Amino acid sequence: MPRPQPLLSFEVDTSGQDTSLKHDDFDSEFRRSWYHYLPLCLLLFLMVAPYPSLLIVLVNHYLHTLDKPIAFVIHFLVIFTLKFLAFVSLMVCVARDPGPVYFNASDQDPIDQREDMGLAEALMTMGNTDDDCSPDKFCRKCWVPKPERAHHCSICGRCVLKMDHHCPWLGAKCIGHRTYPAFVHFLTCITAFSAYVATISISAVRWSFNNPLLVPDQATPVHELLLAAAGVIFTLVVGSFLVYHIYLITTNQTTIEALSPFLLLRYIPPLPASMKLSDPPMEEELSYNQRRVVRDAHRFVRMYDVGWRRNWAQVFGWSKPRGWIYLLLIGGTGNGDGRSFPRNARSQEMLSQLAARLEKEA
């Protein structure tokens, strides 16, 4: 459905070039300083720091001591493949725009493009506006259309399609519709890498304690202990984060949606005028009991949960029956344009029940 444009504009373009907003304009709003990249530099250091110790353990333990060249080659290939895939996903998250929100010139209503439109005719078109771009769906901070599941990042100073969260570790960038699959892929690779390193290091440490006279030098067990400890720590930390995002994908939620129960107020049916609430109502306008009602409903109302299979297919963008295998290896990209999403068939019914309970608690 065509999106309406502002009725009045005070900018005059005499160059004849297209002046529609592009995503590059949004990137220029937030000028990143050098200190914004310090967490990213620390992340890169943590990703490459284990390699000297890994090479020492692989060469001294598996190649020289145990004399198992096949095991050495297998461990070497697995470790470097997982880390290569992690770097690829990291590059996508850092270099790719998470999801620009802007007007596209091709989406303009043909009647809005007529230069001879009169004021009366322009005012008559206001009744045919798209619900997704109605005045309450415009961001009040950057004044761009705000599709469903889009949010304004106060740090980046822009709106992001299907924004999940702002991540300082990735160059102070947001994770959104276009980068979320790569972000989950990155977490998966780091968790698998850490668990694999912890497994081979613990095995090497146990062998060294059982055969102390066969250890080639005193430094190798130290490297094994450090790798085992670091592997276990990163597996638990990053792995718990990965498990949480697996839950979010399975239920088709973003981090913001999961942590912000009052986002449901955007979608509830209009409440009676006697309640004297905004449309949609604001959190600060609700009473204590009404806020408890919203928090309780948030645990059950899943606006975009269309079944775990379709949820995963929607996030990673596969269309074939076994397409998820290939896309999990490279990260993939989300289905659709990030502006509209299929909703749970029971969501409207549950929202109506929520509205009724809010009215009862008024």
Short mmCIF file of C-alpha atoms in Angstrom, two decimals, residues 12-252:
data_model
loop_
_atom_site.label_atom_id
_atom_site.label_comp_id
_atom_site.label_asym_id
_atom_site.label_seq_id
_atom_site.Cartn_x
_atom_site.Cartn_y
_atom_site.Cartn_z
CA VAL A 12 13.20 23.55 -2.42
CA ASP A 13 15.23 21.27 -4.67
CA THR A 14 16.58 23.01 -7.75
CA SER A 15 19.08 20.35 -8.78
CA GLY A 16 16.54 17.93 -10.21
CA GLN A 17 18.04 15.07 -8.20
CA ASP A 18 16.20 12.62 -5.97
CA THR A 19 16.04 13.99 -2.42
CA SER A 20 14.40 10.98 -0.77
CA LEU A 21 16.07 9.86 2.41
CA LYS A 22 18.58 7.07 2.15
CA HIS A 23 20.08 4.98 4.87
CA ASP A 24 23.42 6.71 4.47
CA ASP A 25 21.79 9.87 5.80
CA PHE A 26 20.96 8.08 9.04
CA ASP A 27 24.47 6.72 9.44
CA SER A 28 25.84 10.24 9.19
CA GLU A 29 23.72 11.38 12.15
CA PHE A 30 25.84 9.45 14.62
CA ARG A 31 29.54 10.26 14.38
CA ARG A 32 31.48 7.50 16.08
CA SER A 33 34.60 8.56 17.93
CA TRP A 34 37.67 6.41 18.41
CA TYR A 35 36.59 5.28 21.86
CA HIS A 36 33.44 3.70 20.42
CA TYR A 37 35.69 1.13 18.76
CA LEU A 38 37.60 0.17 21.92
CA PRO A 39 35.18 -2.67 22.84
CA LEU A 40 35.43 -3.98 19.27
CA CYS A 41 39.24 -3.91 19.47
CA LEU A 42 39.07 -5.78 22.78
CA LEU A 43 36.75 -8.34 21.19
CA LEU A 44 39.16 -8.88 18.30
CA PHE A 45 42.03 -9.28 20.77
CA LEU A 46 40.08 -11.89 22.75
CA MET A 47 39.33 -13.77 19.53
CA VAL A 48 42.98 -14.03 18.41
CA ALA A 49 44.66 -14.25 21.84
CA PRO A 50 44.23 -18.05 22.27
CA TYR A 51 45.99 -18.95 19.01
CA PRO A 52 49.63 -19.02 20.28
CA SER A 53 48.64 -21.31 23.15
CA LEU A 54 46.49 -23.41 20.84
CA LEU A 55 49.37 -23.97 18.44
CA ILE A 56 51.66 -24.91 21.33
CA VAL A 57 49.16 -27.45 22.68
CA LEU A 58 48.34 -28.93 19.27
CA VAL A 59 51.97 -29.26 18.20
CA ASN A 60 53.53 -30.38 21.48
CA HIS A 61 50.73 -32.59 22.75
CA TYR A 62 49.01 -34.10 19.72
CA LEU A 63 51.87 -34.06 17.21
CA HIS A 64 55.08 -34.57 19.22
CA THR A 65 53.93 -36.37 22.37
CA LEU A 66 51.01 -38.51 21.20
CA ASP A 67 52.25 -38.73 17.60
CA LYS A 68 48.72 -38.40 16.17
CA PRO A 69 49.00 -36.30 13.00
CA ILE A 70 45.42 -37.09 11.95
CA ALA A 71 44.03 -35.80 15.25
CA PHE A 72 46.26 -32.74 14.93
CA VAL A 73 44.93 -31.97 11.44
CA ILE A 74 41.30 -32.51 12.50
CA HIS A 75 41.59 -30.26 15.56
CA PHE A 76 43.45 -27.63 13.55
CA LEU A 77 40.82 -27.55 10.77
CA VAL A 78 37.85 -27.46 13.17
CA ILE A 79 39.33 -24.68 15.28
CA PHE A 80 40.30 -22.44 12.39
CA THR A 81 37.05 -23.09 10.49
CA LEU A 82 34.92 -22.06 13.47
CA LYS A 83 37.00 -18.96 14.05
CA PHE A 84 36.89 -18.04 10.32
CA LEU A 85 33.08 -18.32 10.33
CA ALA A 86 32.97 -16.17 13.48
CA PHE A 87 35.07 -13.48 11.80
CA VAL A 88 32.80 -13.55 8.73
CA SER A 89 29.70 -13.00 10.89
CA LEU A 90 31.46 -10.28 12.84
CA MET A 91 32.31 -8.45 9.61
CA VAL A 92 28.66 -8.61 8.52
CA CYS A 93 27.44 -7.23 11.85
CA VAL A 94 29.94 -4.36 11.81
CA ALA A 95 29.82 -3.42 8.11
CA ARG A 96 26.16 -3.94 7.26
CA ASP A 97 23.37 -1.52 8.06
CA PRO A 98 21.06 -3.18 10.60
CA GLY A 99 17.89 -1.97 8.89
CA PRO A 100 17.31 1.55 7.54
CA VAL A 101 13.94 3.24 7.92
CA TYR A 102 13.39 5.81 5.20
CA PHE A 103 10.97 6.97 2.53
CA ASN A 104 11.45 5.38 -0.86
CA ALA A 105 10.55 7.49 -3.85
CA SER A 106 8.99 4.47 -5.55
CA ASP A 107 6.57 4.09 -2.62
CA GLN A 108 5.04 7.53 -3.06
CA ASP A 109 1.39 7.79 -3.96
CA PRO A 110 1.06 8.82 -7.63
CA ILE A 111 -1.44 11.52 -6.64
CA ASP A 112 1.13 12.93 -4.20
CA GLN A 113 3.60 13.32 -7.05
CA ARG A 114 1.38 15.68 -9.01
CA GLU A 115 2.68 19.20 -8.97
CA ASP A 116 -0.73 20.74 -9.63
CA MET A 117 -2.44 19.20 -6.56
CA GLY A 118 -4.55 21.76 -4.76
CA LEU A 119 -4.80 22.27 -1.02
CA ALA A 120 -8.34 20.88 -0.83
CA GLU A 121 -7.36 17.78 -2.79
CA ALA A 122 -4.31 17.27 -0.59
CA LEU A 123 -6.41 17.49 2.55
CA MET A 124 -8.88 14.95 1.13
CA THR A 125 -6.08 12.39 0.75
CA MET A 126 -5.48 12.38 4.50
CA GLY A 127 -8.41 10.04 4.99
CA ASN A 128 -6.74 7.36 2.87
CA THR A 129 -3.48 7.13 4.74
CA ASP A 130 -1.87 3.79 5.44
CA ASP A 131 -2.25 2.60 9.00
CA ASP A 132 1.45 1.74 9.20
CA CYS A 133 2.37 5.37 8.49
CA SER A 134 -0.32 7.17 10.41
CA PRO A 135 0.84 10.07 12.61
CA ASP A 136 1.12 7.84 15.70
CA LYS A 137 3.40 5.54 13.71
CA PHE A 138 5.98 8.25 13.01
CA CYS A 139 9.04 8.44 15.22
CA ARG A 140 8.83 11.62 17.29
CA LYS A 141 12.61 11.91 17.47
CA CYS A 142 13.85 11.45 13.89
CA TRP A 143 10.45 11.90 12.14
CA VAL A 144 10.52 8.93 9.80
CA PRO A 145 7.84 6.27 9.29
CA LYS A 146 8.02 3.75 12.13
CA PRO A 147 6.87 0.32 10.92
CA GLU A 148 5.88 -2.35 13.39
CA ARG A 149 8.77 -3.75 15.46
CA ALA A 150 10.97 -0.76 14.54
CA HIS A 151 12.51 1.20 17.40
CA HIS A 152 14.50 4.37 17.85
CA CYS A 153 18.03 3.91 19.20
CA SER A 154 18.88 6.88 21.40
CA ILE A 155 22.62 6.15 21.06
CA CYS A 156 22.73 5.91 17.27
CA GLY A 157 20.10 8.64 16.88
CA ARG A 158 18.05 6.69 14.31
CA CYS A 159 15.29 4.13 13.92
CA VAL A 160 16.17 0.51 13.12
CA LEU A 161 13.91 -2.08 11.52
CA LYS A 162 13.08 -4.91 13.94
CA MET A 163 15.68 -3.62 16.36
CA ASP A 164 16.92 -6.25 18.82
CA HIS A 165 19.43 -4.28 20.89
CA HIS A 166 22.34 -1.86 20.70
CA CYS A 167 25.68 -3.66 20.98
CA PRO A 168 28.76 -1.66 22.04
CA TRP A 169 30.98 -4.69 21.30
CA LEU A 170 30.27 -4.44 17.57
CA GLY A 171 31.53 -0.93 16.95
CA ALA A 172 28.63 0.75 18.79
CA LYS A 173 26.08 -0.50 16.26
CA CYS A 174 22.57 -1.84 16.58
CA ILE A 175 21.47 -5.38 15.83
CA GLY A 176 18.42 -5.26 13.59
CA HIS A 177 16.51 -7.02 10.84
CA ARG A 178 19.45 -7.26 8.43
CA THR A 179 22.16 -8.24 10.92
CA TYR A 180 20.38 -10.37 13.52
CA PRO A 181 20.98 -13.72 11.70
CA ALA A 182 24.70 -12.93 11.45
CA PHE A 183 24.74 -11.98 15.14
CA VAL A 184 23.20 -15.32 16.17
CA HIS A 185 25.62 -17.08 13.83
CA PHE A 186 28.50 -15.25 15.53
CA LEU A 187 27.33 -16.36 18.98
CA THR A 188 26.98 -19.92 17.73
CA CYS A 189 30.49 -20.02 16.28
CA ILE A 190 32.09 -18.48 19.39
CA THR A 191 30.24 -20.90 21.68
CA ALA A 192 31.19 -23.91 19.53
CA PHE A 193 34.80 -22.70 19.33
CA SER A 194 35.06 -22.18 23.09
CA ALA A 195 33.47 -25.55 23.87
CA TYR A 196 35.77 -27.33 21.42
CA VAL A 197 38.89 -25.65 22.81
CA ALA A 198 37.79 -26.46 26.37
CA THR A 199 37.22 -30.12 25.43
CA ILE A 200 40.61 -30.73 23.80
CA SER A 201 42.42 -28.71 26.48
CA ILE A 202 40.80 -30.58 29.38
CA SER A 203 41.67 -33.86 27.66
CA ALA A 204 45.29 -32.73 27.29
CA VAL A 205 45.47 -31.56 30.92
CA ARG A 206 44.14 -34.87 32.20
CA TRP A 207 46.68 -36.79 30.12
CA SER A 208 49.51 -34.57 31.38
CA PHE A 209 48.56 -35.18 35.02
CA ASN A 210 48.37 -38.93 34.45
CA ASN A 211 51.68 -39.03 32.53
CA PRO A 212 53.89 -36.29 34.03
CA LEU A 213 57.15 -37.93 32.92
CA LEU A 214 56.10 -37.90 29.25
CA VAL A 215 55.28 -34.19 29.12
CA PRO A 216 57.83 -32.58 26.73
CA ASP A 217 58.19 -29.33 28.73
CA GLN A 218 56.76 -27.52 31.73
CA ALA A 219 55.10 -24.74 29.70
CA THR A 220 52.68 -26.95 27.76
CA PRO A 221 50.51 -27.93 30.79
CA VAL A 222 50.26 -24.24 31.72
CA HIS A 223 48.92 -23.41 28.25
CA GLU A 224 46.50 -26.33 28.54
CA LEU A 225 45.18 -25.10 31.89
CA LEU A 226 44.73 -21.54 30.66
CA LEU A 227 42.92 -22.68 27.51
CA ALA A 228 40.68 -25.01 29.50
CA ALA A 229 39.72 -22.25 31.95
CA ALA A 230 39.12 -19.67 29.20
CA GLY A 231 37.15 -22.17 27.12
CA VAL A 232 34.84 -23.06 29.99
CA ILE A 233 34.28 -19.41 30.94
CA PHE A 234 33.48 -18.25 27.40
CA THR A 235 31.27 -21.28 26.77
CA LEU A 236 29.19 -20.46 29.84
CA VAL A 237 29.02 -16.70 29.21
CA VAL A 238 28.47 -16.63 25.45
CA GLY A 239 26.55 -19.91 25.50
CA SER A 240 23.98 -18.58 27.97
CA PHE A 241 23.52 -15.54 25.74
CA LEU A 242 23.07 -17.88 22.75
CA VAL A 243 20.49 -19.99 24.60
CA TYR A 244 18.50 -16.84 25.39
CA HIS A 245 18.46 -15.82 21.73
CA ILE A 246 17.44 -19.34 20.71
CA TYR A 247 14.44 -18.87 23.00
CA LEU A 248 13.72 -15.48 21.43
CA ILE A 249 13.85 -16.93 17.90
CA THR A 250 11.63 -19.86 18.87
CA THR A 251 8.98 -17.49 20.25
CA ASN A 252 9.62 -14.83 17.56
#
